[in-house]
């Protein structure tokens, strides 16, 4: 019987956690688009998009938390520090941006105009506008991921998840 790997520190979990919000936030706009295209299923698709967005945004909070912990032990090489600063900048901007987007979309989806279908045809217009704003914001996640990839593949920064703890 195999056992689970020991978790040596919170920062070591960063590579495991960070991919979930990326996947969720990149899939959510597909449901927005499906809601725009298939008008009679607009509400269920928008609800699915909202759930993916909220879960993805929650994942960003975990990713930033584990990333901050992981960053504490990274070497102070100037190139690594610059890449790390860009990675942190885009990650924190993503956190703020998607928190605001989630709140706005939640208000829209829960509004009486949406739930009672009083708006009518402009429902897809609001969805299309939100989709455009969303796609601009997804570039923040893309940039954070790009700089994280540079840390790993260009600078050789590795997770401490499977490193043995220091012997005392």
Short mmCIF file of C-alpha atoms in Angstrom, two decimals:
data_model
loop_
_atom_site.label_atom_id
_atom_site.label_comp_id
_atom_site.label_asym_id
_atom_site.label_seq_id
_atom_site.Cartn_x
_atom_site.Cartn_y
_atom_site.Cartn_z
CA UNK A 1 0.00 0.00 0.00
CA UNK A 2 1.33 3.42 -0.94
CA UNK A 3 1.20 6.36 1.41
CA UNK A 4 0.80 10.04 0.71
CA UNK A 5 3.92 12.13 0.36
CA UNK A 6 4.69 14.22 3.43
CA UNK A 7 3.96 17.91 3.14
CA UNK A 8 6.99 19.78 4.40
CA UNK A 9 5.67 23.31 4.03
CA UNK A 10 2.79 25.37 2.69
CA UNK A 11 4.90 26.89 -0.09
CA UNK A 12 5.77 23.46 -1.43
CA UNK A 13 2.11 23.00 -2.42
CA UNK A 14 2.21 25.95 -4.83
CA UNK A 15 2.83 23.91 -8.02
CA UNK A 16 -0.02 21.56 -7.11
CA UNK A 17 -2.54 24.29 -6.31
CA UNK A 18 -1.75 26.88 -8.97
CA UNK A 19 -3.01 24.87 -11.94
CA UNK A 20 -6.60 24.56 -10.69
CA UNK A 21 -7.51 28.26 -10.84
CA UNK A 22 -5.83 28.56 -14.23
CA UNK A 23 -7.93 25.72 -15.63
CA UNK A 24 -11.17 26.89 -14.04
CA UNK A 25 -10.75 30.51 -15.11
CA UNK A 26 -9.86 29.54 -18.67
CA UNK A 27 -12.95 27.26 -18.98
CA UNK A 28 -15.49 29.71 -17.49
CA UNK A 29 -15.68 31.98 -20.57
CA UNK A 30 -16.69 28.99 -22.69
CA UNK A 31 -19.86 28.74 -20.61
CA UNK A 32 -20.47 32.47 -21.04
CA UNK A 33 -20.11 32.04 -24.79
CA UNK A 34 -22.43 29.02 -24.80
CA UNK A 35 -25.01 31.07 -22.88
CA UNK A 36 -24.78 33.82 -25.48
CA UNK A 37 -25.08 31.37 -28.38
CA UNK A 38 -27.82 29.13 -26.94
CA UNK A 39 -30.23 31.74 -25.55
CA UNK A 40 -32.73 29.31 -24.04
CA UNK A 41 -29.92 27.83 -21.89
CA UNK A 42 -28.42 31.22 -21.03
CA UNK A 43 -29.24 31.03 -17.31
CA UNK A 44 -27.81 27.54 -16.65
CA UNK A 45 -24.67 28.30 -18.65
CA UNK A 46 -24.18 31.61 -16.85
CA UNK A 47 -24.66 29.85 -13.52
CA UNK A 48 -22.00 27.27 -14.48
CA UNK A 49 -19.68 30.11 -15.51
CA UNK A 50 -20.27 31.83 -12.17
CA UNK A 51 -19.48 28.65 -10.21
CA UNK A 52 -16.26 28.12 -12.19
CA UNK A 53 -15.28 31.76 -11.68
CA UNK A 54 -15.86 31.64 -7.92
CA UNK A 55 -13.94 28.38 -7.56
CA UNK A 56 -11.14 29.72 -9.79
CA UNK A 57 -10.93 32.93 -7.80
CA UNK A 58 -10.83 31.00 -4.53
CA UNK A 59 -8.03 28.97 -6.09
CA UNK A 60 -6.15 32.19 -6.84
CA UNK A 61 -6.27 33.07 -3.14
CA UNK A 62 -4.77 29.68 -2.24
CA UNK A 63 -2.19 29.97 -5.02
CA UNK A 64 -1.11 33.43 -3.87
CA UNK A 65 -0.90 32.23 -0.28
CA UNK A 66 1.24 29.19 -1.14
CA UNK A 67 3.26 31.28 -3.59
CA UNK A 68 4.06 33.88 -0.95
CA UNK A 69 5.24 31.11 1.34
CA UNK A 70 7.33 29.55 -1.43
CA UNK A 71 8.86 32.92 -2.34
CA UNK A 72 10.35 33.28 1.12
CA UNK A 73 13.04 30.71 0.36
CA UNK A 74 13.89 31.69 -3.24
CA UNK A 75 17.45 32.83 -3.90
CA UNK A 76 18.15 36.54 -4.20
CA UNK A 77 19.60 36.44 -7.72
CA UNK A 78 18.54 39.72 -9.43
CA UNK A 79 17.10 37.95 -12.50
CA UNK A 80 15.06 35.61 -10.31
CA UNK A 81 13.93 38.52 -8.13
CA UNK A 82 12.74 40.50 -11.17
CA UNK A 83 10.82 37.55 -12.60
CA UNK A 84 9.36 36.76 -9.19
CA UNK A 85 8.24 40.39 -8.76
CA UNK A 86 6.43 40.26 -12.11
CA UNK A 87 4.88 36.89 -11.21
CA UNK A 88 3.63 38.25 -7.86
CA UNK A 89 2.37 41.47 -9.48
CA UNK A 90 0.23 39.64 -12.04
CA UNK A 91 -0.98 37.08 -9.50
CA UNK A 92 -2.13 39.76 -7.06
CA UNK A 93 -3.76 41.75 -9.87
CA UNK A 94 -5.57 38.58 -10.95
CA UNK A 95 -6.76 38.07 -7.40
CA UNK A 96 -8.23 41.57 -7.20
CA UNK A 97 -9.58 41.62 -10.73
CA UNK A 98 -11.39 38.29 -10.53
CA UNK A 99 -12.76 39.09 -7.08
CA UNK A 100 -14.40 42.20 -8.55
CA UNK A 101 -15.60 40.33 -11.64
CA UNK A 102 -17.09 37.57 -9.48
CA UNK A 103 -19.00 40.06 -7.37
CA UNK A 104 -20.31 41.94 -10.40
CA UNK A 105 -21.37 38.76 -12.20
CA UNK A 106 -22.96 37.37 -9.01
CA UNK A 107 -25.01 40.56 -8.65
CA UNK A 108 -26.05 40.30 -12.29
CA UNK A 109 -27.00 36.61 -12.10
CA UNK A 110 -28.94 37.12 -8.85
CA UNK A 111 -30.65 40.32 -9.98
CA UNK A 112 -34.44 40.25 -10.47
CA UNK A 113 -33.99 41.47 -14.05
CA UNK A 114 -31.96 38.37 -14.85
CA UNK A 115 -33.81 35.80 -12.73
CA UNK A 116 -37.28 36.94 -13.86
CA UNK A 117 -36.19 37.55 -17.46
CA UNK A 118 -37.38 41.18 -17.47
CA UNK A 119 -34.45 42.38 -19.51
CA UNK A 120 -35.29 40.27 -22.55
CA UNK A 121 -32.95 40.41 -25.52
CA UNK A 122 -30.24 42.54 -23.88
CA UNK A 123 -29.32 39.52 -21.69
CA UNK A 124 -26.90 38.33 -24.35
CA UNK A 125 -25.55 41.87 -24.78
CA UNK A 126 -24.68 42.08 -21.09
CA UNK A 127 -23.09 38.61 -21.32
CA UNK A 128 -21.07 39.59 -24.39
CA UNK A 129 -19.84 42.77 -22.68
CA UNK A 130 -18.90 40.81 -19.59
CA UNK A 131 -17.12 38.20 -21.75
CA UNK A 132 -15.01 40.91 -23.39
CA UNK A 133 -14.05 42.36 -19.99
CA UNK A 134 -13.35 38.83 -18.71
CA UNK A 135 -11.02 38.03 -21.61
CA UNK A 136 -9.00 41.18 -20.96
CA UNK A 137 -8.66 40.13 -17.33
CA UNK A 138 -7.63 36.57 -18.20
CA UNK A 139 -4.44 38.09 -19.62
CA UNK A 140 -3.44 38.80 -16.02
CA UNK A 141 -3.62 35.07 -15.23
CA UNK A 142 -1.76 34.27 -18.44
CA UNK A 143 1.04 36.70 -17.52
CA UNK A 144 1.27 35.35 -13.96
CA UNK A 145 1.51 31.82 -15.36
CA UNK A 146 4.11 32.92 -17.92
CA UNK A 147 6.36 34.42 -15.26
CA UNK A 148 5.83 31.39 -13.02
CA UNK A 149 6.91 29.20 -15.93
CA UNK A 150 10.00 31.36 -16.37
CA UNK A 151 10.87 30.87 -12.71
CA UNK A 152 10.74 27.10 -13.15
CA UNK A 153 12.02 26.54 -16.68
CA UNK A 154 14.44 29.43 -17.13
CA UNK A 155 15.71 30.00 -13.60
CA UNK A 156 15.37 26.45 -12.26
CA UNK A 157 13.26 27.31 -9.21
CA UNK A 158 11.78 24.07 -7.83
CA UNK A 159 9.17 23.12 -5.28
CA UNK A 160 10.26 22.07 -1.83
CA UNK A 161 7.35 19.63 -1.56
CA UNK A 162 9.45 16.49 -1.91
CA UNK A 163 12.64 17.70 -0.31
CA UNK A 164 13.63 16.05 2.92
CA UNK A 165 13.29 18.30 5.95
CA UNK A 166 16.55 19.41 7.55
CA UNK A 167 17.93 17.00 10.15
CA UNK A 168 17.97 18.52 13.61
#
